[in-house]
Coordinates of C-alpha atoms in Angstrom, one line a residue:
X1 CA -21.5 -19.7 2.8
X2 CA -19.2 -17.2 1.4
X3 CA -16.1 -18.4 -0.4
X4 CA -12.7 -16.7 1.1
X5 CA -10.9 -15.8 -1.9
X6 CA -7.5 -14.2 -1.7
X7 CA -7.5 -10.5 -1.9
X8 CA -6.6 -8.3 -4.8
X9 CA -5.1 -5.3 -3.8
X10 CA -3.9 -3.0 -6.8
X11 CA -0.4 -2.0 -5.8
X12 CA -0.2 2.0 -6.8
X13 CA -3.0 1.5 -8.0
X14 CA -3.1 -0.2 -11.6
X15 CA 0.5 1.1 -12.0
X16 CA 1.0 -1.7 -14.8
X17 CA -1.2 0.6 -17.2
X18 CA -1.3 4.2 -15.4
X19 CA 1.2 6.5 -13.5
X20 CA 1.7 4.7 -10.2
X21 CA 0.0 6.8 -7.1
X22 CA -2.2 9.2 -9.5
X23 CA -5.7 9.4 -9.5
X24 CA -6.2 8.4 -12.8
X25 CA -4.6 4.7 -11.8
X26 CA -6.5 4.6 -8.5
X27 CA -9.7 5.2 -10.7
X28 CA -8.8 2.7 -13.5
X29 CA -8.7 0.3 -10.4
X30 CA -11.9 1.2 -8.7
X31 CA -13.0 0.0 -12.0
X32 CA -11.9 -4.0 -11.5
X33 CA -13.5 -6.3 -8.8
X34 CA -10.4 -5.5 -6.4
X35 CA -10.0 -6.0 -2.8
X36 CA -7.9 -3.2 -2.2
X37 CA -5.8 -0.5 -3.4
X38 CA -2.3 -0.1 -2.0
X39 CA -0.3 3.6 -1.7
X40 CA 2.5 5.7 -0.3
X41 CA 1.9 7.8 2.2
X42 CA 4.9 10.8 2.7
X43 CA 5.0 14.3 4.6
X44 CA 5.7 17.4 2.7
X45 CA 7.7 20.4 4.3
X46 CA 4.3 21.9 5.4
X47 CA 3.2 18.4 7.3
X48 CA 0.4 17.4 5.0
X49 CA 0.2 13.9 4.1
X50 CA 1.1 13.1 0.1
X51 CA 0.8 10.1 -2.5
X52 CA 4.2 8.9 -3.8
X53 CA 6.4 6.6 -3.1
X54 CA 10.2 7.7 -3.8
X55 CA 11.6 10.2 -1.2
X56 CA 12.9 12.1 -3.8
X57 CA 10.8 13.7 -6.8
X58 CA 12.9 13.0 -10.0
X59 CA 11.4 9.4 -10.9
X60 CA 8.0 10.4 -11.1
X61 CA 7.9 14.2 -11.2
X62 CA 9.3 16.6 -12.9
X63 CA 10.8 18.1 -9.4
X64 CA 13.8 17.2 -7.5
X65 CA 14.8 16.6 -4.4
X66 CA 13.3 15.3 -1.1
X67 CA 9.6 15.1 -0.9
X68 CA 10.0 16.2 2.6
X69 CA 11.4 19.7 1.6
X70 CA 8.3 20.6 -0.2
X71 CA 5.4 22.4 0.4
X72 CA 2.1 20.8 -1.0
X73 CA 2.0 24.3 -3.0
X74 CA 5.7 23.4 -4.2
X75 CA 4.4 19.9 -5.1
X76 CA 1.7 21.0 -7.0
X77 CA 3.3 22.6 -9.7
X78 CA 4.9 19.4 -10.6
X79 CA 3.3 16.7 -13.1
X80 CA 3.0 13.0 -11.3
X81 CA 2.0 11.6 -15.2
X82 CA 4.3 13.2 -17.9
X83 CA 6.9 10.7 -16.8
X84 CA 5.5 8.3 -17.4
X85 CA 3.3 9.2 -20.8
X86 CA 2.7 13.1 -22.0
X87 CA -1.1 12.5 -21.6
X88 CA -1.0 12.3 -18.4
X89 CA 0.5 15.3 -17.9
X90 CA -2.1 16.9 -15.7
X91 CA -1.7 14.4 -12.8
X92 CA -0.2 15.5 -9.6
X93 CA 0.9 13.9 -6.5
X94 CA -2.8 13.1 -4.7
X95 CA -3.2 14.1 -1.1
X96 CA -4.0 11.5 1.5
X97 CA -7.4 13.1 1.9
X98 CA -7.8 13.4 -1.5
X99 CA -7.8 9.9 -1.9
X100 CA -9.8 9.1 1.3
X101 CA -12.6 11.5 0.3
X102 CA -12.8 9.8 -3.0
X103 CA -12.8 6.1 -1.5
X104 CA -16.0 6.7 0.2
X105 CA -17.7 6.2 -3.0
X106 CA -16.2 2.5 -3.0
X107 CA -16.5 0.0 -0.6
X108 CA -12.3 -1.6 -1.1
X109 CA -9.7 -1.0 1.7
X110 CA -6.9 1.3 1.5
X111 CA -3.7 0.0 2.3
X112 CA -1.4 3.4 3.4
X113 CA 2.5 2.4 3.4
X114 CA 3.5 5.0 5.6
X115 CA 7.2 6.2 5.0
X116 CA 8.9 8.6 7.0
X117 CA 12.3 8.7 8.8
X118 CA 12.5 7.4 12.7
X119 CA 12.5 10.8 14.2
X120 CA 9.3 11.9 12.3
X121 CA 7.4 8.8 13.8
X122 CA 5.0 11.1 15.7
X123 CA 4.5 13.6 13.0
X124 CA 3.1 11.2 10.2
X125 CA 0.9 8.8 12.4
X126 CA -0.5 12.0 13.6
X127 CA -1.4 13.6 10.2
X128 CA -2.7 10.4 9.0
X129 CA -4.2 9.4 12.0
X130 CA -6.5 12.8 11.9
X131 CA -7.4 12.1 8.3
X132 CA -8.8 8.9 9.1
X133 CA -10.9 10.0 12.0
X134 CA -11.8 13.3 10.2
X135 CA -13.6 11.1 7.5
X136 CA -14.7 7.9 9.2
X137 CA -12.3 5.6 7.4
X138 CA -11.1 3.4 10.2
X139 CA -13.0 0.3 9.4
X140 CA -10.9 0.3 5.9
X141 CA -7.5 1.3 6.3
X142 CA -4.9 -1.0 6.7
X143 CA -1.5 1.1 8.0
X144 CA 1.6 -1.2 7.1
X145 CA 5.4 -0.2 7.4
X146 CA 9.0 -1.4 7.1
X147 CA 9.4 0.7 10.0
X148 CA 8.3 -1.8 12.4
X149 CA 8.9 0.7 15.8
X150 CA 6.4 3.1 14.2
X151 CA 3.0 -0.3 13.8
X152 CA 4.3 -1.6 17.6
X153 CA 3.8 2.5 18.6
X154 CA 0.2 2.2 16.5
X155 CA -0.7 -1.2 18.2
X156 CA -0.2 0.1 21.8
X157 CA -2.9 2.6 21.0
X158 CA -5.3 0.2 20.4
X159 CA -7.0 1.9 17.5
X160 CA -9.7 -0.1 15.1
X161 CA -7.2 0.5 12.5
X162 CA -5.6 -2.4 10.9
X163 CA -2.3 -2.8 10.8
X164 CA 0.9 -5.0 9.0
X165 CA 4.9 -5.1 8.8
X166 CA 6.1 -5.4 5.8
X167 CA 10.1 -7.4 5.6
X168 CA 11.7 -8.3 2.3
X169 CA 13.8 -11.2 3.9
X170 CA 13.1 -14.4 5.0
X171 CA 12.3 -13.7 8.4
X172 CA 13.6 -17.3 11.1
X173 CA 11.0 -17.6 13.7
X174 CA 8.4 -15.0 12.0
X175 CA 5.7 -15.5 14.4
X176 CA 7.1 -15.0 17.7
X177 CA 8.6 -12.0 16.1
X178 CA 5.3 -10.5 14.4
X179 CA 3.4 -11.1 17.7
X180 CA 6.2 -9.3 19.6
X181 CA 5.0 -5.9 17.3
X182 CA 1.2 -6.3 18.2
X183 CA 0.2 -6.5 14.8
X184 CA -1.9 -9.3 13.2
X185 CA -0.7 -8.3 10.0
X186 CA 2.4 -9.3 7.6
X187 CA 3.2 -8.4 4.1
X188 CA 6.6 -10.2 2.6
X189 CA 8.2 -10.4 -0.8
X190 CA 7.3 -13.2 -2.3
X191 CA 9.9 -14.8 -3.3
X192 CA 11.5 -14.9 0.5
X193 CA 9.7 -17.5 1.9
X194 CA 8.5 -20.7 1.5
X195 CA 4.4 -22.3 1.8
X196 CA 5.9 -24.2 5.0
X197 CA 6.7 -21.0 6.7
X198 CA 3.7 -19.0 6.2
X199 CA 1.0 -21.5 6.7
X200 CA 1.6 -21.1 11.0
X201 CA 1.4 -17.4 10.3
X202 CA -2.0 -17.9 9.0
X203 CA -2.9 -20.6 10.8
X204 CA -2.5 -18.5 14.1
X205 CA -4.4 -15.8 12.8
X206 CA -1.8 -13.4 10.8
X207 CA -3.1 -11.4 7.7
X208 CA -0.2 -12.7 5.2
X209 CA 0.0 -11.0 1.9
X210 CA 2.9 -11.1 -0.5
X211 CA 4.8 -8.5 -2.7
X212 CA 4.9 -7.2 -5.6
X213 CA 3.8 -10.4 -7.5
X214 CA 3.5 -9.5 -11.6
X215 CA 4.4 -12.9 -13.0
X216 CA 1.4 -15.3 -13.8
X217 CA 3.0 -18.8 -12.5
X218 CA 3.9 -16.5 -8.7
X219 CA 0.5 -15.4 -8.6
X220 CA -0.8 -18.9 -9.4
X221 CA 1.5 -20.0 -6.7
X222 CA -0.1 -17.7 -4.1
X223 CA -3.2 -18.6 -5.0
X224 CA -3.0 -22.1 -4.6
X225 CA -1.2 -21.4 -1.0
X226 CA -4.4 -19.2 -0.1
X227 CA -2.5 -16.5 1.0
X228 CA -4.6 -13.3 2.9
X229 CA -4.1 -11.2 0.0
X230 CA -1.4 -10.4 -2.9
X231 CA -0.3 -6.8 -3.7
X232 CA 0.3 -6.4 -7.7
X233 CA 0.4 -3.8 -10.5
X234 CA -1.8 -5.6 -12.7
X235 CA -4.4 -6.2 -10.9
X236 CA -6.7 -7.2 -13.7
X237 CA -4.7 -10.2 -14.7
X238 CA -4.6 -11.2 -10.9
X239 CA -8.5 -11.4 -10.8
X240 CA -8.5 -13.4 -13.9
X241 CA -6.0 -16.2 -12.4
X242 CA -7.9 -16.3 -9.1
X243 CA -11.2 -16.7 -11.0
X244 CA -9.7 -19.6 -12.3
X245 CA -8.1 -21.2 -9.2
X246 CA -9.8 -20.3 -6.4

């Protein structure tokens, strides 16, 4: 019998070593024993579905303002690297399909964080949602959100595509709550909540993972509580601690 390990997924890819959301750190992390990779997903001006983070440019490119007043010609012109070392200057902001074309070659999930304001609900889980279908990814994505209107919309369509919430407080009550959505999937920051009240999460069948866990003793912690999966920047040390615990 299989042992159930905790999943590894590598949060912007392995952003701990490599521009976060660039192809060169998704493909160092393809490279590790990972579970997963974890990324932004955004709208430019012209609808098409982009890999950042921010909803402005000027922390990771060399462009300003909203994302979501670009075109993906606009976008291009901009480096997604040099901010973050001169040799990677040539990187730019990945597209969605991009990144889903390249992932065929692997056999890890994709974890898409979907971020786009409430009246662009529509809009975004119909770019992505094409994407997905377009390329035969369903059995590997995992869409997860803070905005929780936009998974309960996703659930009600009863798509084969995974889904999560994501909250960064201690939620009271968390599974009557996270069952009201439709999801089976939640993704909280770590330090918010306690072993006691994620173990009936799990224990009714809810995906937990926790956020953004870099420090060795919190990962250690996680793994010992068995958590679904952890969502980190450096991956690599990650596996290393599981090996050893789990």
């Amino acid at each position: 019998m299989k042992k159930v390990q905790t999943e590894v997924f590598a949060h912007r890819g392995l952003s701990g070593l490599y521009p976060e959301n660039t192809m060169v750190a998704f493909k160092a992390a393809a490279k590790l024993p990972i579970d997963g990779i974890e990324l932004d997903v955004q709208l430019t001006k012209d609808n098409v579905p982009v890999i950042i983070h921010d909803v402005t440019l000027e922390r990771t490119t060399e462009g300003q303002g909203m994302v979501r007043d670009h075109t993906l010609e606009q976008l291009m012109t901009y480096s997604a690297g040099a901010w973050y070392s001169e040799q990677f200057r040539q990187e730019k902001i990945p597209t969605l399909e991009e990144v889903l074309i390249w992932a065929k070659n692997y056999a890890f999930k994709l974890n898409l964080e979907l971020k786009c304001p409430s009246w662009e609900r529509k809009e975004m889980w119909g770019a992505v949602k094409s994407l997905i279908h377009r390329h035969g990814m369903s059995d590997r994505i995992l869409i997860s959100s803070f905005d929780h209107v936009l998974i309960a919309s996703i659930e009600k369509e009863e798509t084969p595509v995974e889904t999560a919430v994501i909250v960064v407080a201690g939620l009271f009550q968390p599974l009557s709550y996270i069952q009201s959505t439709g999801t089976r999937g939640f993704h909280y920051f770590f330090p918010m909540m306690l072993d006691g009240e994620i173990k009936p999460l799990m224990e009714a069948g809810i995906s937990v993972r926790s956020y953004t866990i870099n420090d060795k003793q919190m990962m250690k912690q996680a793994f010992q509580s068995r958590v679904t999966g952890i969502f980190t920047d450096y991956p690599h040390v990650a596996l290393q601690i599981r090996e050893e615990i789990q």
